[in-house]
Short mmCIF file of C-alpha atoms in Angstrom, two decimals:
data_model
loop_
_atom_site.label_atom_id
_atom_site.label_comp_id
_atom_site.label_asym_id
_atom_site.label_seq_id
_atom_site.Cartn_x
_atom_site.Cartn_y
_atom_site.Cartn_z
CA MET A 1 -42.78 26.69 77.64
CA SER A 2 -41.93 23.00 77.52
CA ALA A 3 -38.97 21.97 75.38
CA PHE A 4 -41.12 19.16 74.00
CA PRO A 5 -44.48 19.35 72.21
CA ILE A 6 -47.48 18.34 74.27
CA VAL A 7 -48.31 14.69 73.70
CA THR A 8 -52.00 13.98 74.04
CA GLU A 9 -53.53 10.70 75.08
CA THR A 10 -55.57 8.49 72.82
CA SER A 11 -58.67 6.47 73.47
CA GLY A 12 -59.58 2.91 72.62
CA SER A 13 -57.65 -0.30 73.13
CA VAL A 14 -54.31 0.28 74.86
CA PRO A 15 -51.46 -2.12 73.98
CA ARG A 16 -49.65 -3.17 77.11
CA ILE A 17 -46.02 -2.17 77.60
CA GLN A 18 -44.58 -5.65 78.02
CA SER A 19 -41.04 -4.81 79.11
CA LEU A 20 -38.62 -1.99 79.85
CA LEU A 21 -35.23 -1.51 78.18
CA ILE A 22 -33.38 0.64 80.71
CA LYS A 23 -30.19 2.60 79.99
CA PRO A 24 -28.79 3.44 83.43
CA VAL A 25 -25.80 5.32 81.99
CA SER A 26 -27.36 6.31 78.66
CA ALA A 27 -24.85 5.95 75.79
CA VAL A 28 -21.75 6.08 78.00
CA CYS A 29 -19.39 3.17 77.32
CA ASN A 30 -15.94 1.93 78.33
CA ILE A 31 -14.96 0.82 74.81
CA ASP A 32 -15.11 2.51 71.41
CA CYS A 33 -16.66 0.21 68.81
CA SER A 34 -16.24 1.57 65.29
CA TYR A 35 -19.80 0.67 64.32
CA CYS A 36 -21.57 1.93 67.46
CA PHE A 37 -24.73 3.87 66.58
CA TYR A 38 -24.96 5.44 70.05
CA LEU A 39 -21.72 7.37 70.38
CA ASP A 40 -21.36 10.83 68.83
CA ARG A 41 -24.86 10.62 67.35
CA ASP A 42 -26.05 14.09 66.35
CA ALA A 43 -29.65 13.33 67.34
CA ASP A 44 -28.67 12.16 70.85
CA PRO A 45 -30.75 14.39 73.19
CA TYR A 46 -28.19 13.93 75.98
CA LYS A 47 -24.98 14.33 74.00
CA ALA A 48 -23.88 17.54 75.75
CA LEU A 49 -24.94 16.52 79.25
CA PRO A 50 -22.34 15.38 81.84
CA GLY A 51 -22.77 12.64 84.42
CA ARG A 52 -25.35 10.57 82.60
CA ARG A 53 -26.08 8.12 85.39
CA MET A 54 -29.47 7.09 86.79
CA THR A 55 -30.05 8.22 90.35
CA LEU A 56 -31.34 5.84 92.98
CA GLU A 57 -34.41 8.07 93.32
CA THR A 58 -35.27 7.55 89.64
CA LEU A 59 -34.53 3.83 89.93
CA GLU A 60 -36.80 3.47 92.96
CA ARG A 61 -39.72 5.23 91.30
CA LEU A 62 -39.15 3.28 88.10
CA VAL A 63 -39.29 -0.07 89.88
CA ASP A 64 -42.20 0.88 92.13
CA THR A 65 -44.45 2.21 89.37
CA TYR A 66 -43.62 -0.40 86.76
CA LEU A 67 -44.16 -3.33 89.12
CA PHE A 68 -47.58 -1.91 89.92
CA TYR A 69 -48.42 -1.37 86.23
CA SER A 70 -47.11 -4.67 84.88
CA TYR A 71 -48.39 -7.15 87.50
CA PRO A 72 -48.27 -10.16 87.42
CA GLN A 73 -45.29 -10.40 85.01
CA SER A 74 -42.62 -7.73 84.97
CA ALA A 75 -39.54 -7.71 82.73
CA PHE A 76 -36.56 -5.41 83.20
CA ALA A 77 -33.72 -5.34 80.66
CA PHE A 78 -30.58 -3.22 80.97
CA GLN A 79 -28.48 -1.95 78.11
CA GLY A 80 -26.25 1.00 77.24
CA GLY A 81 -23.75 2.19 76.30
CA GLU A 82 -22.38 -0.18 78.89
CA PRO A 83 -24.86 -0.73 81.75
CA THR A 84 -22.34 -2.23 84.20
CA LEU A 85 -20.78 1.26 84.45
CA ALA A 86 -23.71 2.08 86.77
CA GLY A 87 -21.88 -0.12 89.29
CA LEU A 88 -22.71 -3.32 91.13
CA PRO A 89 -24.28 -1.46 94.12
CA PHE A 90 -26.79 0.13 91.70
CA PHE A 91 -28.04 -3.29 90.64
CA GLY A 92 -28.03 -4.47 94.23
CA LYS A 93 -30.45 -1.62 95.01
CA LEU A 94 -32.52 -2.62 91.98
CA VAL A 95 -33.07 -6.07 93.47
CA GLU A 96 -33.88 -4.55 96.87
CA TYR A 97 -36.52 -2.31 95.30
CA GLN A 98 -38.01 -5.22 93.37
CA GLN A 99 -38.28 -7.24 96.57
CA GLN A 100 -39.75 -4.26 98.42
CA PHE A 101 -42.39 -3.30 95.85
CA GLY A 102 -43.18 -6.66 94.31
CA ARG A 103 -46.43 -8.37 95.25
CA ASN A 104 -47.31 -11.99 96.01
CA ARG A 105 -47.06 -14.26 92.98
CA GLN A 106 -45.47 -11.51 90.86
CA ALA A 107 -42.90 -12.89 88.41
CA VAL A 108 -39.97 -10.51 87.91
CA SER A 109 -37.21 -11.12 85.37
CA ASN A 110 -33.96 -9.25 84.83
CA SER A 111 -31.57 -9.30 81.90
CA ILE A 112 -28.52 -7.30 80.89
CA GLN A 113 -26.59 -6.79 77.66
CA THR A 114 -22.90 -6.14 78.31
CA ASN A 115 -19.57 -6.02 76.53
CA GLY A 116 -18.26 -8.15 79.40
CA LEU A 117 -15.25 -6.10 80.40
CA SER A 118 -16.50 -5.51 83.95
CA ILE A 119 -17.69 -9.06 84.61
CA ASN A 120 -16.03 -10.75 87.59
CA GLU A 121 -16.93 -13.09 90.46
CA GLU A 122 -18.99 -10.42 92.26
CA TRP A 123 -21.10 -9.70 89.18
CA CYS A 124 -21.57 -13.42 88.60
CA GLY A 125 -22.73 -13.80 92.19
CA LEU A 126 -25.55 -11.32 91.60
CA PHE A 127 -26.52 -12.87 88.26
CA LYS A 128 -26.54 -16.39 89.68
CA GLN A 129 -28.40 -15.60 92.89
CA TYR A 130 -31.25 -13.80 91.14
CA ARG A 131 -31.24 -15.81 87.90
CA TRP A 132 -30.37 -13.00 85.53
CA LEU A 133 -30.09 -13.65 81.82
CA VAL A 134 -26.83 -12.16 80.56
CA GLY A 135 -26.11 -11.19 76.97
CA ILE A 136 -22.43 -10.97 76.03
CA SER A 137 -21.36 -9.12 72.89
CA LEU A 138 -18.87 -11.24 70.96
CA ASP A 139 -18.31 -11.01 67.21
CA GLY A 140 -16.35 -14.24 66.77
CA PRO A 141 -12.70 -15.29 66.90
CA GLU A 142 -10.12 -12.70 67.90
CA GLU A 143 -9.41 -11.30 64.42
CA MET A 144 -13.12 -10.85 63.67
CA HIS A 145 -14.08 -9.41 67.04
CA ASP A 146 -11.16 -7.00 67.36
CA ARG A 147 -11.63 -5.48 63.92
CA TYR A 148 -14.31 -3.14 65.25
CA ARG A 149 -14.74 -3.78 68.98
CA VAL A 150 -11.75 -1.95 70.42
CA SER A 151 -10.89 -0.02 73.57
CA ARG A 152 -10.55 3.73 73.70
CA GLN A 153 -6.84 3.16 73.21
CA GLY A 154 -7.53 1.27 69.99
CA LYS A 155 -6.67 -2.15 71.44
CA GLY A 156 -8.69 -5.32 71.00
CA THR A 157 -11.19 -6.42 73.65
CA TRP A 158 -11.55 -10.09 72.66
CA ARG A 159 -9.44 -11.58 75.44
CA ALA A 160 -11.37 -9.70 78.11
CA VAL A 161 -14.68 -10.92 76.68
CA ILE A 162 -13.49 -14.53 76.63
CA LYS A 163 -12.41 -14.15 80.26
CA ALA A 164 -15.90 -12.88 81.11
CA ILE A 165 -17.53 -15.87 79.38
CA GLU A 166 -15.29 -18.26 81.31
CA CYS A 167 -16.32 -16.54 84.55
CA LEU A 168 -20.02 -16.87 83.68
CA GLN A 169 -19.59 -20.54 82.78
CA LYS A 170 -17.63 -21.26 85.95
CA ASN A 171 -20.40 -19.74 88.07
CA GLY A 172 -23.27 -21.40 86.21
CA VAL A 173 -24.77 -18.12 84.96
CA GLU A 174 -27.17 -18.41 82.03
CA PHE A 175 -25.97 -16.30 79.10
CA ASN A 176 -26.28 -15.86 75.38
CA VAL A 177 -23.97 -14.36 72.79
CA LEU A 178 -24.96 -11.37 70.72
CA CYS A 179 -22.94 -11.29 67.52
CA VAL A 180 -22.97 -8.27 65.22
CA VAL A 181 -22.72 -9.45 61.61
CA SER A 182 -20.35 -7.03 59.90
CA ARG A 183 -17.83 -7.10 57.09
CA ALA A 184 -15.43 -8.70 59.56
CA ASN A 185 -17.39 -11.97 59.72
CA VAL A 186 -20.25 -12.02 57.20
CA THR A 187 -18.34 -14.17 54.68
CA ARG A 188 -17.37 -16.82 57.26
CA PRO A 189 -20.66 -17.99 58.82
CA LYS A 190 -19.83 -21.66 59.33
CA GLU A 191 -16.47 -20.85 60.88
CA LEU A 192 -18.22 -18.36 63.16
CA TYR A 193 -20.87 -20.87 64.21
CA GLY A 194 -18.19 -23.51 64.85
CA PHE A 195 -16.28 -21.06 67.02
CA PHE A 196 -19.31 -20.40 69.20
CA ARG A 197 -20.03 -24.10 69.51
CA GLY A 198 -16.40 -24.66 70.52
CA LEU A 199 -16.88 -22.18 73.35
CA GLY A 200 -19.89 -24.13 74.55
CA VAL A 201 -22.33 -21.37 73.61
CA GLU A 202 -25.89 -22.69 73.20
CA HIS A 203 -27.81 -19.42 72.72
CA ILE A 204 -26.82 -17.12 69.85
CA GLN A 205 -28.33 -13.93 68.49
CA TYR A 206 -27.07 -12.47 65.21
CA ILE A 207 -27.59 -8.75 64.54
CA PRO A 208 -27.00 -7.53 60.97
CA LEU A 209 -25.04 -4.28 60.74
CA SER A 210 -26.41 -1.45 58.63
CA GLU A 211 -25.58 2.17 59.30
CA PHE A 212 -25.80 5.07 56.85
CA ASP A 213 -24.38 8.58 56.72
CA GLY A 214 -26.44 11.74 56.29
CA ALA A 215 -26.43 11.32 52.52
CA GLY A 216 -27.87 7.81 52.73
CA GLN A 217 -24.57 6.11 51.86
CA ALA A 218 -23.70 2.86 53.61
CA MET A 219 -20.93 3.13 56.19
CA PRO A 220 -17.77 1.06 55.49
CA PHE A 221 -18.70 -1.74 57.92
CA THR A 222 -22.30 -2.14 56.62
CA ILE A 223 -23.06 -5.48 54.97
CA ALA A 224 -25.08 -5.98 51.78
CA PRO A 225 -28.50 -7.67 51.97
CA GLU A 226 -27.31 -10.52 49.72
CA GLN A 227 -24.34 -11.08 52.02
CA TYR A 228 -26.56 -11.32 55.07
CA GLY A 229 -28.97 -13.64 53.27
CA GLN A 230 -26.15 -16.02 52.35
CA PHE A 231 -24.80 -15.76 55.90
CA LEU A 232 -28.17 -16.84 57.32
CA CYS A 233 -28.58 -19.69 54.82
CA ASP A 234 -25.11 -21.09 55.49
CA THR A 235 -25.60 -20.72 59.25
CA PHE A 236 -28.94 -22.51 58.99
CA GLU A 237 -27.23 -25.48 57.31
CA ALA A 238 -24.59 -25.63 60.02
CA TRP A 239 -27.17 -25.28 62.79
CA TRP A 240 -29.79 -27.73 61.54
CA PRO A 241 -28.16 -30.89 62.96
CA ASP A 242 -27.89 -29.08 66.33
CA ARG A 243 -31.40 -27.59 66.27
CA ARG A 244 -32.64 -29.48 69.33
CA ARG A 245 -29.84 -28.27 71.61
CA VAL A 246 -28.55 -24.98 70.15
CA HIS A 247 -30.77 -21.92 70.06
CA ILE A 248 -30.34 -19.30 67.33
CA ARG A 249 -32.84 -16.60 68.06
CA TYR A 250 -33.76 -15.62 64.50
CA PHE A 251 -34.44 -19.18 63.36
CA GLU A 252 -36.54 -19.84 66.45
CA ASN A 253 -38.44 -16.61 65.83
CA ILE A 254 -39.34 -17.87 62.35
CA ALA A 255 -40.54 -21.12 63.90
CA GLU A 256 -42.63 -19.19 66.42
CA ALA A 257 -44.31 -17.27 63.61
CA LEU A 258 -45.02 -20.49 61.71
CA ALA A 259 -46.52 -22.01 64.86
CA GLY A 260 -48.94 -19.12 65.15
CA GLU A 261 -47.20 -17.59 68.15
CA ARG A 262 -45.94 -14.06 68.57
CA PRO A 263 -42.19 -14.17 67.84
CA GLY A 264 -39.81 -13.15 70.58
CA THR A 265 -38.27 -10.41 68.47
CA CYS A 266 -40.17 -7.15 68.00
CA THR A 267 -38.98 -6.85 64.38
CA MET A 268 -41.41 -9.63 63.41
CA HIS A 269 -44.43 -8.15 65.19
CA GLU A 270 -47.29 -6.47 63.35
CA THR A 271 -46.70 -3.22 65.23
CA CYS A 272 -43.87 -1.73 67.28
CA ASP A 273 -45.35 -1.36 70.75
CA SER A 274 -44.12 -4.26 72.89
CA TYR A 275 -41.46 -2.42 74.91
CA VAL A 276 -40.21 1.07 75.70
CA VAL A 277 -36.78 2.51 76.39
CA VAL A 278 -36.06 4.34 79.64
CA GLU A 279 -33.13 6.75 79.62
CA TYR A 280 -30.96 7.47 82.67
CA ASN A 281 -33.10 10.49 83.66
CA GLY A 282 -36.42 8.67 83.26
CA ASP A 283 -37.26 9.88 79.75
CA VAL A 284 -39.22 7.24 77.83
CA TYR A 285 -39.05 6.43 74.10
CA PRO A 286 -40.79 3.78 71.95
CA CYS A 287 -37.61 2.18 70.54
CA ASP A 288 -33.89 2.03 71.22
CA PHE A 289 -33.13 3.12 67.65
CA PHE A 290 -35.34 6.19 67.95
CA VAL A 291 -34.14 7.90 71.12
CA ASP A 292 -34.89 11.26 69.58
CA ARG A 293 -36.72 14.32 70.93
CA SER A 294 -39.42 13.95 68.32
CA TRP A 295 -40.40 10.51 69.71
CA LYS A 296 -40.24 11.20 73.45
CA LEU A 297 -43.29 9.68 75.20
CA GLY A 298 -42.86 11.15 78.66
CA ASN A 299 -40.81 10.69 81.81
CA ALA A 300 -41.14 7.94 84.39
CA ASN A 301 -40.54 10.42 87.22
CA LEU A 302 -43.51 12.52 86.16
CA ASP A 303 -45.96 10.31 84.27
CA SER A 304 -47.73 7.06 85.08
CA TRP A 305 -47.15 4.04 82.86
CA THR A 306 -50.81 4.07 81.96
CA GLU A 307 -50.42 7.64 80.69
CA ILE A 308 -47.26 6.79 78.78
CA GLY A 309 -48.89 3.72 77.27
CA ARG A 310 -51.81 5.81 75.99
CA ARG A 311 -49.78 8.59 74.41
CA GLN A 312 -50.77 9.30 70.84
CA ARG A 313 -47.13 9.42 69.84
CA ARG A 314 -46.72 5.79 70.91
CA TYR A 315 -49.56 4.82 68.58
CA GLN A 316 -48.05 6.89 65.79
CA PHE A 317 -44.72 5.12 66.15
CA ALA A 318 -46.35 1.69 66.30
CA ALA A 319 -48.30 2.47 63.14
CA ASN A 320 -45.14 3.22 61.15
CA LYS A 321 -44.57 -0.51 60.85
CA THR A 322 -47.99 -1.00 59.28
CA ILE A 323 -47.19 1.25 56.31
CA ALA A 324 -47.34 -1.42 53.63
CA HIS A 325 -44.87 -1.26 50.77
CA PRO A 326 -46.41 -2.58 47.52
CA GLU A 327 -43.92 -5.47 47.46
CA CYS A 328 -44.91 -6.47 50.98
CA GLN A 329 -48.58 -6.62 50.07
CA ALA A 330 -47.85 -9.29 47.46
CA CYS A 331 -45.13 -11.16 49.39
CA GLU A 332 -45.75 -14.76 50.48
CA TYR A 333 -43.71 -14.14 53.64
CA GLN A 334 -45.53 -11.00 54.80
CA SER A 335 -47.23 -12.88 57.64
CA ILE A 336 -43.80 -13.82 59.02
CA CYS A 337 -41.82 -10.57 58.88
CA HIS A 338 -44.61 -7.96 58.70
CA GLY A 339 -42.42 -5.61 56.73
CA GLY A 340 -39.27 -6.01 58.80
CA CYS A 341 -37.73 -3.48 61.18
CA PRO A 342 -38.64 0.23 60.98
CA LYS A 343 -34.98 1.11 61.61
CA HIS A 344 -33.90 -0.76 58.48
CA ARG A 345 -36.75 0.83 56.53
CA TYR A 346 -36.05 4.34 57.75
CA ASP A 347 -32.25 4.56 57.82
CA PRO A 348 -31.18 4.85 54.16
CA ARG A 349 -33.64 7.55 53.03
CA ARG A 350 -35.40 8.52 56.30
CA GLN A 351 -38.70 7.09 55.07
CA PHE A 352 -40.73 4.48 56.97
CA ALA A 353 -42.56 3.59 53.74
CA ASP A 354 -39.43 2.07 52.18
CA LEU A 355 -38.64 -1.62 52.09
CA ASP A 356 -36.53 -3.00 54.90
CA TYR A 357 -32.88 -2.72 53.77
CA PHE A 358 -32.48 -6.47 54.43
CA CYS A 359 -35.62 -7.55 52.56
CA LYS A 360 -33.64 -9.67 50.06
CA ALA A 361 -31.88 -11.41 52.93
CA TYR A 362 -35.16 -12.30 54.60
CA LYS A 363 -36.55 -13.78 51.40
CA MET A 364 -33.42 -15.89 51.00
CA ILE A 365 -33.58 -17.41 54.49
CA PHE A 366 -37.37 -17.83 54.43
CA ALA A 367 -37.11 -19.73 51.15
CA LYS A 368 -34.55 -22.04 52.73
CA SER A 369 -35.94 -22.45 56.24
CA VAL A 370 -39.73 -22.31 56.17
CA ALA A 371 -40.35 -25.79 54.72
CA PRO A 372 -38.01 -27.71 57.07
CA LEU A 373 -39.16 -25.69 60.06
CA LYS A 374 -42.80 -26.48 59.28
CA LYS A 375 -41.97 -30.19 59.15
CA GLU A 376 -40.09 -29.92 62.43
CA LEU A 377 -43.05 -28.22 64.10
CA VAL A 378 -45.39 -30.95 62.85
CA SER A 379 -43.06 -33.65 64.20
CA LEU A 380 -43.06 -31.92 67.58
CA GLY A 381 -46.86 -31.63 67.57
CA LEU A 382 -46.69 -27.81 67.52
CA ARG A 383 -48.34 -27.39 64.14
CA LYS A 384 -50.90 -29.32 62.13
CA GLY A 385 -49.67 -30.87 58.91
CA THR A 386 -50.45 -29.02 55.68
#
């Protein structure tokens, strides 16, 4: 008997899987961040398994089948744990397979999210040659970053990250900074933004930190919704004069929604079905926050992407975002956030029907940003005046 329940297919319109988030070493990492939701997670299906590293056979099949399914635009993103632990030769083979199986006029993009500790000239050579987009995790100045992002020996990692950024800049590699907003930096938004600008960073993504224990109590590093809302409002003020040359993902996502486009972040989509996660052994899940046996969609070594895309469980997961809370139904900003992120709805009480934990924060930044962003879009000819 299979260890997983049979997942039947569904009929009707099939939403396209637009990108893959691949974890070549699963949750394995070379540092030990205090707030990491991957490590030592009870629900991790692979927690007890050794050697969690994607084989070249799985990589080859993954590339071959997904390029065929996703033509003419194919997006591969790599995350972990720490994806660079798969080794530079692994990613060299990835590019070889993409060149081997890609077809004429097929656009293929690669991106990677890394803590930066492995980045050197050789890595930069790969990223530069094939135009990879690199995300570097950096939580701010040394005292902010090193409060939670430490090595397995308990030492700070800030200096190594800065060295990686300098290497990327020296080699002309496009990168952005992913900053986790925690209790270490949430009360100092303008200082944080100024620090990133001083480094020459022009693309920033802020991720609010909220993790809860089994009893639904916030972990010590979790920020309050009001704190995050004030953080966003203060950051918006600091960023506004730089808006034409500095890119803050969340603010641009709001602008995309106001312009009638689909925002770049899945948390502002109507349903959760734009991407899937591929684990090191080929197992596929609908979301990085829900790598759990109950949400497994299939395996890329065994199933076609068309089959995976049509699995009823994928539709069930996507529909969780459409469960409308009464407050959302009456909210003037519902068309922008569409109820927020299922993770932030589910985490505190394990109920998708709850409000997003950061709902108050969203309302604060929408109240501050929507009007000026609408005017900016009109001035750029991207929206009709109202």
